[in-house]
PDB file of C-alpha atoms in Angstrom:
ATOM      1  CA  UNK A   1      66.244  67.269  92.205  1.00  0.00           C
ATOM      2  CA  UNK A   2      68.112  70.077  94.529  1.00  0.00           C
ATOM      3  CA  UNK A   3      72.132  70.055  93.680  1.00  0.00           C
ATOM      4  CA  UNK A   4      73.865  72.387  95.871  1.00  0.00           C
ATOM      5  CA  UNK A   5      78.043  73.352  95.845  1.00  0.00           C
ATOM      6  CA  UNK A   6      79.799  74.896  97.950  1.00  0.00           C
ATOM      7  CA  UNK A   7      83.692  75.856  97.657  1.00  0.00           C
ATOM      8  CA  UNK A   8      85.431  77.772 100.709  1.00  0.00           C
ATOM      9  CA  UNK A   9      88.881  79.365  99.215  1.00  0.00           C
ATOM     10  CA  UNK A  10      91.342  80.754 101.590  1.00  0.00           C
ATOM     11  CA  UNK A  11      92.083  84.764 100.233  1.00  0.00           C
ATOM     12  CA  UNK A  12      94.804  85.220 102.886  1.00  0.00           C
ATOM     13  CA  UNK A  13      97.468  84.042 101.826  1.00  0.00           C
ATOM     14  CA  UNK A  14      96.718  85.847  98.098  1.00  0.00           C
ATOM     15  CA  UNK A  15      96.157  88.755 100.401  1.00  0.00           C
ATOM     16  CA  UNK A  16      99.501  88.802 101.887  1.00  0.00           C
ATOM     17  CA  UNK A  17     101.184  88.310  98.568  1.00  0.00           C
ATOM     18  CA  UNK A  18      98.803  91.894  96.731  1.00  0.00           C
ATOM     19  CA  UNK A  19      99.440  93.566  99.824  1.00  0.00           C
ATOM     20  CA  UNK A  20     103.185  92.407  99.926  1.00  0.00           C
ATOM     21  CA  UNK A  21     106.371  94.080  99.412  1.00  0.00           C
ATOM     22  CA  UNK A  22     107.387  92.463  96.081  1.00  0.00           C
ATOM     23  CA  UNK A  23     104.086  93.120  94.217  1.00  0.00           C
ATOM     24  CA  UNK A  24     104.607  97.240  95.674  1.00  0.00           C
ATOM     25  CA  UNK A  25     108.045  97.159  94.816  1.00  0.00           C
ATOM     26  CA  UNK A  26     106.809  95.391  91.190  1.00  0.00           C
ATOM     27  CA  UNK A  27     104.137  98.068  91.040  1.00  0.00           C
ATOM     28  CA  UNK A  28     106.851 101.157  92.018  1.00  0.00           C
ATOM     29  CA  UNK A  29     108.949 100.145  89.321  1.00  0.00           C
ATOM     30  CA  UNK A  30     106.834  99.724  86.523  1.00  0.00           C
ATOM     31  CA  UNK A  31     105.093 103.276  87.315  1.00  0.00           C
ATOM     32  CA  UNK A  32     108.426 104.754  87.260  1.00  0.00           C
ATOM     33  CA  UNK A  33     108.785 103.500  83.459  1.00  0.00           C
ATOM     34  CA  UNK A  34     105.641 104.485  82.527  1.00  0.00           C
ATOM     35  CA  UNK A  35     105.892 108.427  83.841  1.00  0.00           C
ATOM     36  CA  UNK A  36     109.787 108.457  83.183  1.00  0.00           C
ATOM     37  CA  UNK A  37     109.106 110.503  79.597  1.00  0.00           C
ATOM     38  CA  UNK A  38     106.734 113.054  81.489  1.00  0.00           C
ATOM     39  CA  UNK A  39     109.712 113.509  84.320  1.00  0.00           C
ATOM     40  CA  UNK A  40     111.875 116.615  82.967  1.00  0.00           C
ATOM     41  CA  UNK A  41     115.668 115.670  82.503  1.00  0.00           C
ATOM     42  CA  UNK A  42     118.119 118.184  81.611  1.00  0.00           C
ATOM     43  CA  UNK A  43     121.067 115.890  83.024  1.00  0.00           C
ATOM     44  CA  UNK A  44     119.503 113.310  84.036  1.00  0.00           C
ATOM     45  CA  UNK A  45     119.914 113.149  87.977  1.00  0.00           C
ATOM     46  CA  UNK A  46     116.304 113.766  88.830  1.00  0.00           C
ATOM     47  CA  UNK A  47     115.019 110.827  86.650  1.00  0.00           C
ATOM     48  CA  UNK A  48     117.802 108.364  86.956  1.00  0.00           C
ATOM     49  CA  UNK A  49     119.593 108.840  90.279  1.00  0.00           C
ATOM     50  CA  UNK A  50     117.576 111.074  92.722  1.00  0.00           C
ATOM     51  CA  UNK A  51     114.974 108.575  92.955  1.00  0.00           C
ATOM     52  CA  UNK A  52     114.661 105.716  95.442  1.00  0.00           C
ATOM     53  CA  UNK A  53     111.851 103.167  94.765  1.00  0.00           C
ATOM     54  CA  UNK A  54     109.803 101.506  97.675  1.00  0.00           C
ATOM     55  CA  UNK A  55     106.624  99.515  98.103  1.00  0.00           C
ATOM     56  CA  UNK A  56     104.341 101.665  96.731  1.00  0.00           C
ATOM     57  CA  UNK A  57     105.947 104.669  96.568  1.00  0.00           C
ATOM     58  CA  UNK A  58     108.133 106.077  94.422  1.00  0.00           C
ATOM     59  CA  UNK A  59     110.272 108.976  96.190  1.00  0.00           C
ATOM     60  CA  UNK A  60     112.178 111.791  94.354  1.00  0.00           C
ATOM     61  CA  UNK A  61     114.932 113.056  96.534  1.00  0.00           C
ATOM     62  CA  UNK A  62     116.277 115.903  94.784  1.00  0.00           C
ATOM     63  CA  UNK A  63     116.533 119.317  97.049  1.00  0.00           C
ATOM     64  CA  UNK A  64     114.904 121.045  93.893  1.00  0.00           C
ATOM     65  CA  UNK A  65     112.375 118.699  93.256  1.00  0.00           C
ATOM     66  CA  UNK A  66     109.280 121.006  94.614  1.00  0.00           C
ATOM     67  CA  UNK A  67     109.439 123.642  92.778  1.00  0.00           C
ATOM     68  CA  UNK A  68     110.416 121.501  89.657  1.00  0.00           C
ATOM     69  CA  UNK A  69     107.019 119.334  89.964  1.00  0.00           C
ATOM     70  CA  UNK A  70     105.256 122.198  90.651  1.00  0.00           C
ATOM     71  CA  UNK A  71     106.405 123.863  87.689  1.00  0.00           C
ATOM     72  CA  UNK A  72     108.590 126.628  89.217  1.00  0.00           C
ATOM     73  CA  UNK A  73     107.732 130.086  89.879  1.00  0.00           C
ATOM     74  CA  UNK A  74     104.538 130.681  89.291  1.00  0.00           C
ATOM     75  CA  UNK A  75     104.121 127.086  87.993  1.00  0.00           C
ATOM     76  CA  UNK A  76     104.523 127.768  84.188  1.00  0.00           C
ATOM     77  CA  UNK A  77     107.998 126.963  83.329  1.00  0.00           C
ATOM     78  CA  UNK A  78     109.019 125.348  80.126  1.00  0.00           C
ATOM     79  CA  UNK A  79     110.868 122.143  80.011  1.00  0.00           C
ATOM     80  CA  UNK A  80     113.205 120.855  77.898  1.00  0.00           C
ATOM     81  CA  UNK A  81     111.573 117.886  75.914  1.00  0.00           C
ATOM     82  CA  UNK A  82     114.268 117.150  73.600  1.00  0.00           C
ATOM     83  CA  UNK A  83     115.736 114.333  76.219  1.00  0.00           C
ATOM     84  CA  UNK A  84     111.712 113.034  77.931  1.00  0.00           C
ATOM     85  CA  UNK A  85     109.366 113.945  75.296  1.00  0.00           C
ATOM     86  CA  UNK A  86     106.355 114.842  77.725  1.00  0.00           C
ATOM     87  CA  UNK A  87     108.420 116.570  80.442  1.00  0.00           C
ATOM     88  CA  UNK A  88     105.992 118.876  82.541  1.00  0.00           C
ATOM     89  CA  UNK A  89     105.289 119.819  85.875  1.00  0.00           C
ATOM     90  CA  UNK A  90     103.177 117.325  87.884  1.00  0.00           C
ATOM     91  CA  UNK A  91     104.529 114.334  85.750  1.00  0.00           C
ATOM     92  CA  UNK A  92     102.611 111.358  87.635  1.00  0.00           C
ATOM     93  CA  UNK A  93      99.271 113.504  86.662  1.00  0.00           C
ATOM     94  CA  UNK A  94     100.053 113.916  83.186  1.00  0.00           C
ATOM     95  CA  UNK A  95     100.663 110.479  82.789  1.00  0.00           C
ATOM     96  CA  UNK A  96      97.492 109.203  84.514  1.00  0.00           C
ATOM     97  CA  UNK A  97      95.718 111.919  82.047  1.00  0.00           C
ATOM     98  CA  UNK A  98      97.329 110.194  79.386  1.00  0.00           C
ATOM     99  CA  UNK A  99      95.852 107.075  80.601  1.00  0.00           C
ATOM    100  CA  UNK A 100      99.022 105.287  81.736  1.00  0.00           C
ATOM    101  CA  UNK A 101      97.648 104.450  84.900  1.00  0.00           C
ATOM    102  CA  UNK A 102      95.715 101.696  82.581  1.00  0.00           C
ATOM    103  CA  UNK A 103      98.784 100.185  81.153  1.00  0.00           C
ATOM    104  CA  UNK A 104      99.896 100.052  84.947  1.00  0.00           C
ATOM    105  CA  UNK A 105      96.697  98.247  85.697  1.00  0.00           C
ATOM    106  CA  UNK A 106      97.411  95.614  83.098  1.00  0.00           C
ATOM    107  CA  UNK A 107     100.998  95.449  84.216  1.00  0.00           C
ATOM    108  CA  UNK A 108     100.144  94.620  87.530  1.00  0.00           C
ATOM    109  CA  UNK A 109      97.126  92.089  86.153  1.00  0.00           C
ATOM    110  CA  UNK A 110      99.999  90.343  84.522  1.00  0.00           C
ATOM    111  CA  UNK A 111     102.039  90.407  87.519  1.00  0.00           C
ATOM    112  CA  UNK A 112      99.149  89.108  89.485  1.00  0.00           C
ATOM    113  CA  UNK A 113      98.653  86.195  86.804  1.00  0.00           C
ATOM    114  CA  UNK A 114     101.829  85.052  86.873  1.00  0.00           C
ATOM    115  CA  UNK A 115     102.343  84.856  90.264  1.00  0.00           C
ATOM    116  CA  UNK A 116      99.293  83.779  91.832  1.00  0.00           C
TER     117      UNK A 116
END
């Protein structure tokens, strides 16, 4: 005896929702908390206002942010880590090397759990 299934599912409208601007924005904001100790703060403007979150991005707009993520002249300058513990040049790096790009993938697994 032959049994035989088949099950069509409709993706697109899942599609439209992981592609969407709430799950980016979601995804934005919870990559902003996991690299915020790795951003250097000395008063705070870089981390807390200078930054504009959008759907998938997350945009510092300070007019000294280049040579700040690139680590200044020469790209060796020391930051202050008495405010973000892990402040460094290249801060979204550093916390991928530290593996928080993984606690961003279960972040966004959660996301996707709860709202699909």
């Amino acid at each position: 005896m032959n049994v035989s299934t088949s099950i069509q599912i409709d993706i697109k409208p899942s599609l439209k929702i992981l592609g969407g601007e709430t799950f980016g924005l979601f995804s934005a904001q919870e990559f902003r908390r996991l690299v915020d100790d790795y951003v250097p703060m000395n008063t705070g403007q870089l981390a807390e206002t200078d930054v504009q979150l959008k759907p998938w991005e997350i945009e510092y707009f300070a007019p000294y942010v280049v040579p700040v993520y690139n680590g200044g002249r020469g790209g060796n300058a020391r930051f202050k880590t008495e405010l973000h513990g892990k402040a460094c040049k290249e801060w979204d790096k550093a916390a991928v090397r530290d593996g928080k790009d993984k606690n961003l993938a279960r972040s966004m697994q959660g996301w996707v759990d709860k709202n699909l």
